Short mmCIF file of C-alpha atoms and ligand atoms in Angstrom, two decimals:
data_model
loop_
_atom_site.label_atom_id
_atom_site.label_comp_id
_atom_site.label_asym_id
_atom_site.label_seq_id
_atom_site.Cartn_x
_atom_site.Cartn_y
_atom_site.Cartn_z
CA MET A 56 -21.29 -5.35 12.45
CA GLU A 57 -24.82 -6.42 12.51
CA PHE A 58 -26.48 -7.65 9.40
CA SER A 59 -29.93 -8.86 8.67
CA ARG A 60 -31.78 -10.15 5.53
CA GLU A 61 -34.53 -7.55 6.05
CA LYS A 62 -34.19 -3.74 5.16
CA ARG A 63 -31.85 -1.95 7.25
CA LEU A 64 -33.43 -1.42 10.51
CA LYS A 65 -31.78 1.66 11.57
CA ALA A 66 -32.34 4.86 9.78
CA ARG A 67 -29.45 6.95 8.77
CA LEU A 68 -27.93 8.98 11.52
CA ALA A 69 -28.68 12.66 11.36
CA GLY A 70 -27.22 15.88 12.20
CA ASP A 71 -24.47 15.99 14.83
CA ARG A 72 -24.35 12.23 15.31
CA ARG A 73 -23.17 11.77 11.81
CA GLY A 74 -20.38 14.28 12.24
CA ASP A 75 -19.29 12.47 15.45
CA LEU A 76 -18.97 9.12 13.82
CA TYR A 77 -16.90 10.28 10.82
CA PRO A 78 -15.28 13.56 11.82
CA HIS A 79 -12.48 13.02 9.23
CA SER A 80 -12.63 11.95 5.52
CA LEU A 81 -9.72 9.77 6.16
CA GLN A 82 -9.87 6.88 8.54
CA PHE A 83 -7.74 4.45 10.25
CA TYR A 84 -10.39 1.85 10.68
CA LEU A 85 -9.67 1.19 14.29
CA GLN A 86 -13.39 0.43 15.33
CA PRO A 87 -15.69 -1.83 13.26
CA PRO A 88 -18.99 -0.65 12.22
CA THR A 89 -21.92 -1.50 14.72
CA GLU A 90 -24.87 -0.66 12.72
CA ASN A 91 -27.38 -3.06 10.95
CA ILE A 92 -26.89 -3.16 7.04
CA SER A 93 -28.89 -5.31 4.54
CA LEU A 94 -27.09 -8.09 2.76
CA ALA A 95 -27.48 -6.26 -0.49
CA GLU A 96 -25.70 -3.18 0.80
CA PHE A 97 -23.13 -5.35 2.41
CA GLU A 98 -22.33 -6.84 -1.10
CA ASN A 99 -22.56 -3.61 -3.04
CA PHE A 100 -20.00 -2.06 -0.66
CA ALA A 101 -17.74 -4.82 -0.90
CA ILE A 102 -17.82 -5.02 -4.63
CA ASP A 103 -17.35 -1.34 -4.92
CA ARG A 104 -14.37 -1.51 -2.80
CA LEU A 105 -12.93 -4.32 -4.60
CA LYS A 106 -13.13 -2.33 -7.84
CA LEU A 107 -11.30 0.42 -6.20
CA LEU A 108 -8.50 -1.63 -5.03
CA LYS A 109 -8.27 -3.23 -8.23
CA VAL A 110 -7.77 -0.03 -9.74
CA VAL A 111 -5.16 0.99 -7.11
CA GLU A 112 -3.36 -2.06 -8.21
CA ASN A 113 -3.61 -1.36 -11.95
CA LEU A 114 -2.35 2.06 -11.64
CA GLY A 115 0.26 1.13 -9.18
CA VAL A 116 1.97 -0.99 -11.84
CA SER A 117 1.27 1.38 -14.87
CA TYR A 118 1.96 4.93 -13.37
CA VAL A 119 4.75 6.32 -10.80
CA LYS A 120 2.91 6.29 -7.58
CA GLY A 121 2.19 9.86 -6.61
CA SER A 122 2.55 11.23 -10.12
CA ASP A 123 -0.20 13.65 -11.51
CA GLU A 124 -1.48 11.05 -13.86
CA TYR A 125 -1.61 8.40 -11.09
CA LYS A 126 -3.46 10.92 -8.76
CA SER A 127 -5.80 12.10 -11.23
CA ARG A 128 -6.91 8.69 -12.56
CA LEU A 129 -7.29 7.47 -8.83
CA GLU A 130 -9.33 10.58 -7.87
CA ARG A 131 -11.50 10.06 -10.80
CA GLU A 132 -12.21 6.39 -9.68
CA ILE A 133 -12.75 7.15 -5.96
CA ARG A 134 -15.25 9.88 -7.15
CA LYS A 135 -16.93 7.41 -9.47
CA LEU A 136 -17.36 4.60 -6.96
CA LYS A 137 -18.48 7.48 -4.44
CA PHE A 138 -15.75 7.11 -1.69
CA PRO A 139 -14.51 10.07 0.04
CA PHE A 140 -12.28 11.96 -2.55
CA LYS A 141 -11.63 15.23 -1.19
CA ALA A 142 -10.45 15.90 2.39
CA LEU A 143 -12.23 19.27 2.73
CA VAL A 144 -15.64 18.11 1.84
CA GLU A 145 -17.47 18.21 5.07
CA ASP A 146 -20.93 16.44 4.60
CA ASP A 147 -19.74 13.39 2.75
CA TYR A 148 -21.32 11.12 5.35
CA ASP A 149 -22.43 8.61 3.03
CA ALA A 150 -19.11 8.23 1.52
CA ARG A 151 -17.39 8.03 4.74
CA ARG A 152 -19.92 5.28 5.83
CA LYS A 153 -19.25 3.35 2.76
CA ASP A 154 -15.50 3.79 3.18
CA HIS A 155 -15.57 2.57 6.77
CA ILE A 156 -18.00 -0.45 6.25
CA SER A 157 -16.54 -1.74 3.03
CA HIS A 158 -13.08 -1.66 4.51
CA PHE A 159 -14.23 -3.90 7.32
CA ILE A 160 -16.00 -6.38 5.01
CA LEU A 161 -13.02 -6.91 2.74
CA ARG A 162 -10.90 -7.21 5.86
CA LEU A 163 -13.02 -9.90 6.91
CA ALA A 164 -12.93 -11.43 3.44
CA TYR A 165 -9.07 -11.15 2.82
CA CYS A 166 -7.90 -12.27 6.17
CA GLN A 167 -8.24 -15.87 5.25
CA SER A 168 -5.04 -16.66 3.44
CA GLU A 169 -1.59 -15.12 3.42
CA ASP A 170 -1.69 -14.26 -0.31
CA LEU A 171 -5.05 -12.60 -0.07
CA ARG A 172 -3.99 -10.68 3.02
CA ARG A 173 -1.01 -9.59 1.62
CA TRP A 174 -2.76 -8.17 -1.53
CA PHE A 175 -5.39 -6.42 0.47
CA ILE A 176 -2.71 -4.76 2.86
CA GLN A 177 -0.69 -3.63 -0.12
CA GLN A 178 -3.78 -2.14 -2.00
CA GLU A 179 -5.01 -0.27 1.19
CA MET A 180 -1.74 1.14 2.02
CA ASP A 181 -1.50 2.55 -1.52
CA LEU A 182 -5.03 4.01 -1.25
CA PHE A 183 -4.29 5.21 2.38
CA ARG A 184 -0.90 6.81 1.11
CA TYR A 185 -2.77 8.65 -1.65
CA ARG A 186 -5.55 9.86 0.59
CA PHE A 187 -3.15 10.79 3.25
CA ASN A 188 -0.75 12.66 0.85
CA GLU A 189 -3.84 14.80 -0.20
CA LEU A 190 -4.42 16.17 3.14
CA ASN A 191 -3.01 19.71 3.83
CA GLY A 192 -0.93 20.52 7.00
CA ASP A 193 -3.83 21.37 9.39
CA LEU A 194 -5.84 18.32 8.28
CA VAL A 195 -2.86 15.99 8.76
CA GLU A 196 -2.66 17.32 12.19
CA LYS A 197 -6.22 16.90 12.83
CA PHE A 198 -6.18 13.29 11.56
CA LEU A 199 -3.24 12.49 13.73
CA LYS A 200 -4.86 13.82 16.74
CA TYR A 201 -8.08 12.20 15.73
CA VAL A 202 -6.61 8.65 15.51
CA ASN A 203 -4.37 9.25 18.62
CA LEU A 204 -0.94 9.18 16.88
CA SER A 205 1.38 11.69 18.61
CA TYR A 206 3.69 11.95 15.82
CA GLY A 207 4.77 15.65 15.54
CA ALA A 208 5.95 17.33 12.36
CA ILE A 209 9.94 17.62 12.56
CA SER A 210 11.30 21.12 12.86
CA LYS A 211 12.55 23.35 10.10
CA GLU A 212 16.25 22.78 11.27
CA VAL A 213 15.94 18.85 11.23
CA LYS A 214 14.47 18.96 8.08
CA GLU A 215 17.25 21.04 6.46
CA LYS A 216 19.63 18.77 8.17
CA LEU A 217 18.09 15.52 6.63
CA ALA A 218 17.16 17.17 3.43
CA VAL A 219 19.14 14.90 1.30
CA GLN A 220 17.94 11.72 3.29
CA LEU A 221 14.41 12.88 2.89
CA LEU A 222 14.83 13.48 -0.87
CA ASN A 223 16.45 10.05 -1.51
CA SER A 224 13.86 7.96 0.62
CA THR A 225 10.89 9.70 -0.91
CA PRO A 226 10.07 8.90 -4.47
CA GLY A 227 9.00 11.66 -6.80
CA LEU A 228 10.08 14.26 -4.50
CA SER A 229 12.18 17.33 -5.79
CA GLY A 230 14.46 19.50 -3.47
CA ALA A 231 11.91 22.53 -3.62
CA LYS A 232 8.95 19.88 -2.38
CA VAL A 233 11.25 18.98 0.73
CA GLU A 234 11.07 22.67 1.81
CA GLU A 235 7.52 22.99 1.07
CA LEU A 236 6.12 19.76 2.86
CA GLU A 237 6.05 18.56 6.56
CA PHE A 238 7.55 15.56 7.56
CA TYR A 239 6.38 13.38 10.30
CA LYS A 240 7.87 10.71 12.44
CA LEU A 241 5.07 8.37 11.38
CA THR A 242 5.69 4.67 10.59
CA ALA A 243 2.54 2.84 11.91
CA ARG A 244 1.83 0.02 9.53
CA SER A 245 -0.17 -2.57 11.31
CA LEU A 246 -3.54 -3.27 11.18
CA PRO A 247 -5.76 -4.37 14.14
CA ALA A 248 -6.98 -7.78 14.51
CA VAL A 249 -9.70 -9.10 12.32
CA GLN A 250 -13.00 -10.30 13.78
CA SER A 251 -15.24 -12.20 11.72
CA ASP A 252 -18.97 -12.97 11.72
CA GLU A 253 -19.70 -16.58 11.22
CA ARG A 254 -23.01 -15.92 9.54
CA LEU A 255 -21.30 -14.14 6.71
CA GLN A 256 -18.62 -16.74 6.28
CA PRO A 257 -19.88 -18.19 2.89
CA LEU A 258 -20.29 -14.76 1.40
CA LEU A 259 -16.85 -13.69 2.72
CA ASN A 260 -15.33 -16.75 1.39
CA HIS A 261 -16.50 -16.26 -2.03
CA LEU A 262 -15.87 -12.42 -2.11
CA SER A 263 -12.12 -13.23 -2.20
CA HIS A 264 -12.28 -15.58 -4.88
CA SER A 265 -14.98 -13.77 -6.84
CA TYR A 266 -15.38 -11.39 -9.68
CA VAL A 267 -17.61 -8.79 -11.08
CA GLY A 268 -18.65 -9.24 -14.73
CA PRO A 269 -21.05 -10.83 -16.88
CA ASP A 270 -22.30 -14.21 -16.33
CA TYR A 271 -20.80 -16.45 -18.77
CA SER A 272 -23.14 -19.50 -17.91
CA ILE A 273 -25.62 -17.55 -20.23
CA GLN A 274 -24.66 -18.56 -23.66
CA LYS A 275 -25.17 -15.30 -25.62
CA ASN A 276 -23.50 -16.44 -28.79
CA ILE A 277 -24.92 -19.79 -28.76
CA GLY A 278 -24.16 -21.53 -32.15
CA LYS A 279 -22.38 -18.75 -33.63
CA ILE A 280 -18.87 -20.25 -33.48
CA SER A 281 -18.08 -22.90 -36.17
CA LEU A 282 -15.89 -25.74 -35.37
CA GLU A 283 -13.55 -25.16 -38.45
CA HIS A 284 -12.82 -21.79 -36.75
CA ILE A 285 -11.46 -22.92 -33.44
CA ASP A 286 -7.83 -23.16 -34.51
CA ALA A 287 -7.64 -19.66 -35.86
CA LEU A 288 -9.65 -18.24 -32.96
CA SER A 289 -7.26 -20.06 -30.48
CA VAL A 290 -4.41 -17.83 -31.75
CA LYS A 291 -6.27 -14.74 -32.24
CA SER A 292 -8.55 -14.47 -29.46
CA PHE A 293 -7.93 -17.06 -26.76
CA PRO A 294 -6.16 -16.19 -23.58
CA LEU A 295 -3.05 -17.97 -23.07
CA CYS A 296 -4.44 -20.61 -20.74
CA MET A 297 -7.11 -21.74 -23.44
CA ARG A 298 -4.56 -21.44 -26.17
CA GLN A 299 -2.26 -23.71 -24.28
CA LEU A 300 -5.01 -26.19 -23.66
CA HIS A 301 -6.25 -26.08 -27.25
CA LYS A 302 -2.82 -26.87 -28.35
CA ALA A 303 -2.38 -29.74 -25.99
CA LEU A 304 -5.56 -31.22 -27.07
CA ARG A 305 -4.65 -31.08 -30.63
CA ASP A 306 -1.07 -32.44 -30.14
CA ASN A 307 -2.11 -35.14 -27.63
CA HIS A 308 -5.62 -35.98 -28.81
CA HIS A 309 -6.42 -35.94 -25.06
CA LEU A 310 -6.89 -33.56 -22.04
CA ARG A 311 -6.95 -34.89 -18.48
CA HIS A 312 -10.02 -33.90 -16.48
CA GLY A 313 -8.92 -30.55 -15.20
CA GLY A 314 -8.05 -29.41 -18.53
CA ARG A 315 -11.42 -30.79 -19.85
CA MET A 316 -13.38 -28.95 -17.33
CA GLN A 317 -11.50 -25.67 -17.80
CA TYR A 318 -11.39 -25.69 -21.57
CA GLY A 319 -14.82 -27.24 -22.12
CA LEU A 320 -16.71 -24.77 -19.97
CA PHE A 321 -14.78 -21.90 -21.70
CA LEU A 322 -15.90 -23.32 -25.12
CA LYS A 323 -19.40 -23.48 -23.95
CA GLY A 324 -19.13 -19.88 -22.68
CA ILE A 325 -18.11 -18.72 -26.17
CA GLY A 326 -20.88 -20.34 -27.65
CA LEU A 327 -20.28 -24.19 -28.68
CA THR A 328 -23.69 -26.19 -28.51
CA LEU A 329 -23.68 -29.26 -26.94
CA GLU A 330 -23.72 -30.95 -30.08
CA GLN A 331 -20.79 -29.07 -31.42
CA ALA A 332 -18.99 -29.99 -28.07
CA LEU A 333 -19.70 -33.59 -28.26
CA GLN A 334 -18.31 -33.48 -32.13
CA PHE A 335 -15.49 -31.37 -31.25
CA TRP A 336 -14.25 -33.61 -28.38
CA LYS A 337 -14.94 -36.86 -30.16
CA SER A 338 -13.13 -36.20 -33.33
CA GLU A 339 -10.21 -35.19 -31.39
CA PHE A 340 -9.98 -37.97 -28.92
CA ILE A 341 -10.78 -40.81 -31.38
CA LYS A 342 -7.55 -39.61 -33.24
CA GLY A 343 -5.60 -40.92 -29.91
CA LYS A 344 -6.16 -43.81 -27.76
CA VAL A 345 -9.67 -43.49 -27.13
CA ASP A 346 -12.15 -45.31 -29.55
CA ALA A 347 -15.64 -43.92 -30.52
CA ASP A 348 -17.44 -46.56 -28.27
CA LYS A 349 -15.36 -45.45 -25.29
CA PHE A 350 -15.96 -41.98 -25.86
CA ASP A 351 -19.58 -42.32 -26.02
CA LYS A 352 -19.77 -44.53 -22.94
CA GLY A 353 -17.14 -42.55 -20.68
CA TYR A 354 -16.63 -39.08 -22.04
CA ALA A 355 -19.93 -38.06 -23.58
CA TYR A 356 -21.81 -38.30 -20.36
CA SER A 357 -19.45 -35.58 -18.67
CA ILE A 358 -19.79 -33.21 -21.66
CA ARG A 359 -23.65 -33.59 -21.66
CA HIS A 360 -23.28 -33.13 -17.69
CA ASN A 361 -21.40 -29.96 -18.41
CA TYR A 362 -24.26 -28.53 -20.44
CA GLY A 363 -26.66 -29.40 -17.69
CA LYS A 364 -28.33 -32.30 -19.30
CA GLU A 365 -27.41 -35.10 -16.85
CA GLY A 366 -27.21 -35.42 -13.10
CA LYS A 367 -28.41 -32.42 -11.27
CA ARG A 368 -28.99 -30.57 -14.64
CA THR A 369 -27.09 -27.74 -13.54
CA ASP A 370 -25.89 -25.29 -16.05
CA TYR A 371 -22.19 -24.97 -15.09
CA THR A 372 -20.31 -21.66 -15.21
CA PRO A 373 -16.97 -21.15 -17.15
CA PHE A 374 -14.31 -20.52 -14.65
CA SER A 375 -13.10 -17.06 -13.72
CA CYS A 376 -9.58 -16.18 -13.63
CA MET A 377 -9.55 -16.15 -9.91
CA LYS A 378 -10.75 -19.64 -9.81
CA ILE A 379 -8.09 -20.89 -12.18
CA ILE A 380 -5.46 -19.10 -10.38
CA LEU A 381 -6.44 -20.06 -6.87
CA SER A 382 -7.72 -23.58 -7.18
CA ASN A 383 -6.60 -27.04 -8.46
CA PRO A 384 -3.08 -26.27 -9.54
CA PRO A 385 -1.81 -28.53 -12.41
CA SER A 386 0.63 -31.32 -12.03
CA GLN A 387 2.89 -33.26 -14.32
CA GLY A 388 0.77 -34.04 -17.49
CA ASP A 389 -1.74 -31.33 -16.95
CA TYR A 390 -2.38 -28.39 -19.19
CA HIS A 391 -4.98 -26.61 -17.30
CA GLY A 392 -4.44 -23.70 -14.80
CA CYS A 393 -3.12 -20.08 -15.68
CA PRO A 394 0.28 -20.01 -17.38
CA PHE A 395 1.13 -16.63 -15.83
CA ARG A 396 0.71 -18.20 -12.29
CA HIS A 397 1.51 -21.86 -12.99
CA SER A 398 4.27 -21.85 -15.57
CA ASP A 399 7.88 -21.83 -14.76
CA PRO A 400 9.16 -18.39 -15.92
CA GLU A 401 11.70 -19.77 -18.28
CA LEU A 402 9.15 -21.92 -19.94
CA LEU A 403 6.57 -18.99 -19.99
CA LYS A 404 9.38 -16.81 -21.72
CA GLN A 405 9.94 -19.67 -24.34
CA LYS A 406 6.37 -19.84 -25.17
CA LEU A 407 5.94 -16.03 -25.50
CA GLN A 408 8.90 -15.99 -27.82
CA SER A 409 7.37 -18.67 -29.84
CA TYR A 410 4.19 -16.51 -30.18
CA LYS A 411 6.52 -13.72 -31.42
CA ILE A 412 5.78 -11.38 -28.32
CA PRO A 413 8.53 -8.58 -28.65
CA THR A 414 11.41 -8.88 -26.19
CA THR A 415 10.42 -5.78 -24.32
CA GLY A 416 6.88 -7.12 -23.79
CA ILE A 417 8.25 -10.31 -22.56
CA THR A 418 10.24 -8.65 -19.92
CA GLN A 419 7.27 -6.55 -18.96
CA ILE A 420 5.24 -9.67 -18.76
CA LEU A 421 7.74 -11.53 -16.65
CA GLU A 422 8.09 -8.51 -14.17
CA LEU A 423 4.45 -8.52 -13.66
CA VAL A 424 4.38 -12.32 -13.08
CA LYS A 425 7.32 -11.84 -10.55
CA GLY A 426 5.33 -9.41 -8.81
CA MET A 427 2.37 -11.82 -8.58
CA HIS A 428 0.21 -9.61 -11.02
CA TYR A 429 -0.96 -12.46 -12.97
CA GLN A 430 -4.04 -10.88 -14.49
CA LEU A 431 -2.16 -7.89 -15.34
CA ALA A 432 0.40 -9.90 -17.08
CA CYS A 433 -2.45 -11.39 -19.13
CA GLN A 434 -3.78 -7.79 -19.83
CA LYS A 435 -0.29 -7.12 -21.06
CA TYR A 436 -0.28 -10.09 -23.18
CA PHE A 437 -3.75 -9.11 -24.80
CA GLN A 438 -2.44 -5.59 -25.46
CA LEU A 439 0.54 -6.92 -27.30
CA THR A 440 -1.16 -9.68 -29.10
CA GLN A 441 -4.23 -7.43 -30.16
CA ASP A 442 -2.02 -4.40 -30.92
CA VAL A 443 -3.71 -1.80 -28.68
CA ASP A 444 -2.15 0.55 -26.22
CA ASP A 445 -5.14 0.64 -23.74
CA ILE A 446 -7.05 -2.52 -23.52
CA GLY A 447 -9.92 -0.65 -22.04
CA PHE A 448 -11.07 -3.14 -19.50
CA SER A 449 -9.88 -4.81 -16.36
CA LEU A 450 -9.53 -8.55 -17.02
CA ASN A 451 -11.33 -11.00 -14.58
CA HIS A 452 -12.38 -13.90 -16.78
CA PRO A 453 -11.00 -15.93 -19.90
CA ASN A 454 -14.45 -15.73 -21.61
CA GLN A 455 -14.19 -11.88 -21.04
CA TYR A 456 -10.88 -11.85 -22.77
CA PHE A 457 -12.28 -13.63 -25.84
CA ALA A 458 -15.35 -11.38 -25.96
CA GLU A 459 -13.11 -8.26 -25.82
CA SER A 460 -10.80 -9.58 -28.38
CA GLN A 461 -13.71 -10.49 -30.81
CA LYS A 462 -15.21 -7.04 -30.26
CA LEU A 463 -11.85 -5.65 -31.34
CA LEU A 464 -11.31 -7.61 -34.36
CA SER A 465 -14.83 -7.23 -35.42
CA GLY A 466 -14.56 -3.26 -35.15
CA GLY A 467 -17.42 -3.34 -32.57
CA ARG A 468 -14.87 -1.52 -30.25
CA GLU A 469 -12.82 1.45 -31.11
CA VAL A 470 -9.20 0.51 -31.08
CA LYS A 471 -7.61 3.08 -28.55
CA LYS A 472 -3.97 3.75 -29.77
CA GLU A 473 -2.54 6.32 -27.74
CA PRO A 474 0.83 8.14 -28.76
CA SER A 475 3.60 6.68 -27.02
CA GLU A 476 4.38 8.40 -23.68
CA PRO A 477 7.77 9.13 -22.02
CA GLU A 478 9.21 6.29 -19.98
CA SER A 479 8.86 8.47 -16.84
CA SER A 480 5.22 8.57 -16.61
CA GLN A 481 4.10 5.27 -18.49
CA GLN A 482 4.59 1.57 -17.84
CA LYS A 483 7.39 1.90 -15.43
CA LEU A 484 6.87 -1.77 -14.65
CA SER A 485 10.41 -2.71 -13.58
CA SER A 486 11.08 0.43 -11.68
CA GLN A 487 8.28 0.32 -9.20
CA LYS A 488 7.41 -3.17 -8.00
CA SER A 489 4.46 -2.97 -5.73
CA THR A 490 5.32 -6.58 -4.42
CA ASN A 491 3.48 -9.66 -3.16
CA SER A 492 0.19 -8.68 -4.69
CA CYS A 493 -1.83 -10.89 -6.99
CA SER A 494 -4.90 -9.56 -8.92
CA ILE A 495 -7.99 -10.05 -7.04
CA PRO A 496 -11.14 -9.48 -8.85
CA ILE A 497 -14.38 -10.22 -7.80
CA SER A 498 -17.73 -12.00 -8.11
CA SER A 499 -20.78 -12.90 -6.34
CA ASN A 500 -20.97 -16.39 -8.26
CA THR A 501 -21.44 -18.32 -4.96
CA GLU A 502 -23.90 -20.82 -6.43
CA ALA A 503 -22.13 -21.66 -9.47
CA ASP A 504 -18.96 -22.23 -7.48
CA THR A 505 -20.50 -24.56 -4.95
CA GLU A 506 -22.23 -26.58 -7.73
CA LEU A 507 -18.99 -26.92 -9.56
CA GLU A 508 -17.69 -29.04 -6.61
CA GLY A 509 -20.28 -31.74 -7.70
CA LEU A 510 -19.12 -31.53 -11.42
CA ASP A 511 -15.49 -32.72 -10.54
CA ALA A 512 -16.95 -36.24 -9.96
CA TYR A 513 -17.91 -36.51 -13.60
CA PHE A 514 -14.55 -35.86 -14.73
CA THR A 515 -12.42 -38.26 -13.01
CA GLU A 516 -11.60 -40.49 -15.95
CA ASP A 517 -8.19 -39.36 -17.34
FE1 SF4 B 533 -6.48 -17.37 -18.41
FE2 SF4 B 533 -7.18 -15.47 -16.65
FE3 SF4 B 533 -4.49 -16.51 -16.51
FE4 SF4 B 533 -5.36 -14.80 -18.41
S1 SF4 B 533 -5.13 -14.39 -16.39
S2 SF4 B 533 -4.31 -16.72 -18.80
S3 SF4 B 533 -7.45 -15.43 -18.82
S4 SF4 B 533 -6.67 -17.68 -16.10
#
């Protein structure tokens, strides 16, 4: 792929050439793109594909893969994000081009660690499977020929002979369907080697840790939170990570630097002013082993720094879920991190029990944790604690969790209570484990992340 900061140099291809490039709506991504694209388009394509893969992950743990509900929701999303959605639409060059380029961008971003790779491959496989299954017999043949896969359909006789095995090995298939469908000797799973472009490395690094959503460094609710309300808010509207930090602070009158950074920036994001933050931390710390003088000399500086009033005067951004999940894991005596990622499952279970989460809900959360779907586990926790059936957003950030909860509690968002659906189509969390994936949301907060590295230095005092 070639990229430049200027506008894309090459005009879109026209006529037959377009058709030659993408003769089929489904791709095997054998060749990387060779055209020039602008960085803006590069980032937009990457973000849209991440959104799509996040939906694929969400649907994969909420609905039976291949069920009508799963398919219609996925199709809706594919159409919304303007990826090729219908095999028969011939003139969807733009969608096919976007599909092609965005796949390769994410391949570069997600090849960098085993966890990320597994997550990416899992979602891409699910997406491919859905799209492949949407093809009719002729198109399947055309596609296999196009990608040079000489997998022929098995004969009618072989199909009859293997009917029971085919039925048992294909989820969601009925006997009648076995007769209707073509089966192929097709097992290719591997993806070709990844080639990266070093000019894009910083962007790619951040894509895999990033998230799409509002910028919580901009304090919209500044001064609207009063310190007396924080205890109640921590129970009603804080995500589990922040509830845990708040409780530890109240219990121990102290938090180590990882906790102070994570929680301090979160509080700033929900609207605490600098003066409130100083008062809040001081009043708690002086109940413990830190006297007022030591607080003013040691800790107040770091809080002012946090608010951009010291040092480089950078306005620091509250941490996203991805940053919390992937970096700086807590050690003994720490309370920061994501409890769904970093707690022992037994301890997590006890904590959820103490918060009166129903047993079935705890089981569902632990299943999601086991499958490494940490943010989906957190969404489940939101659903159970806020008593909604559909949370109506895709969780990427602790401050987003807080904002959504507040919206619900203040009646700013309609509570969507759906009638319970039969187990067969909804929430079959335990029966269908799409393994080895973690929720990977996205952002382009590259600057803020880089700046945060400098902030660490100011929080070294335990
Ligand atoms: Fe906090 Fe995000 Fe983990 Fe939820 S998923 S507990 S908001 S870090």
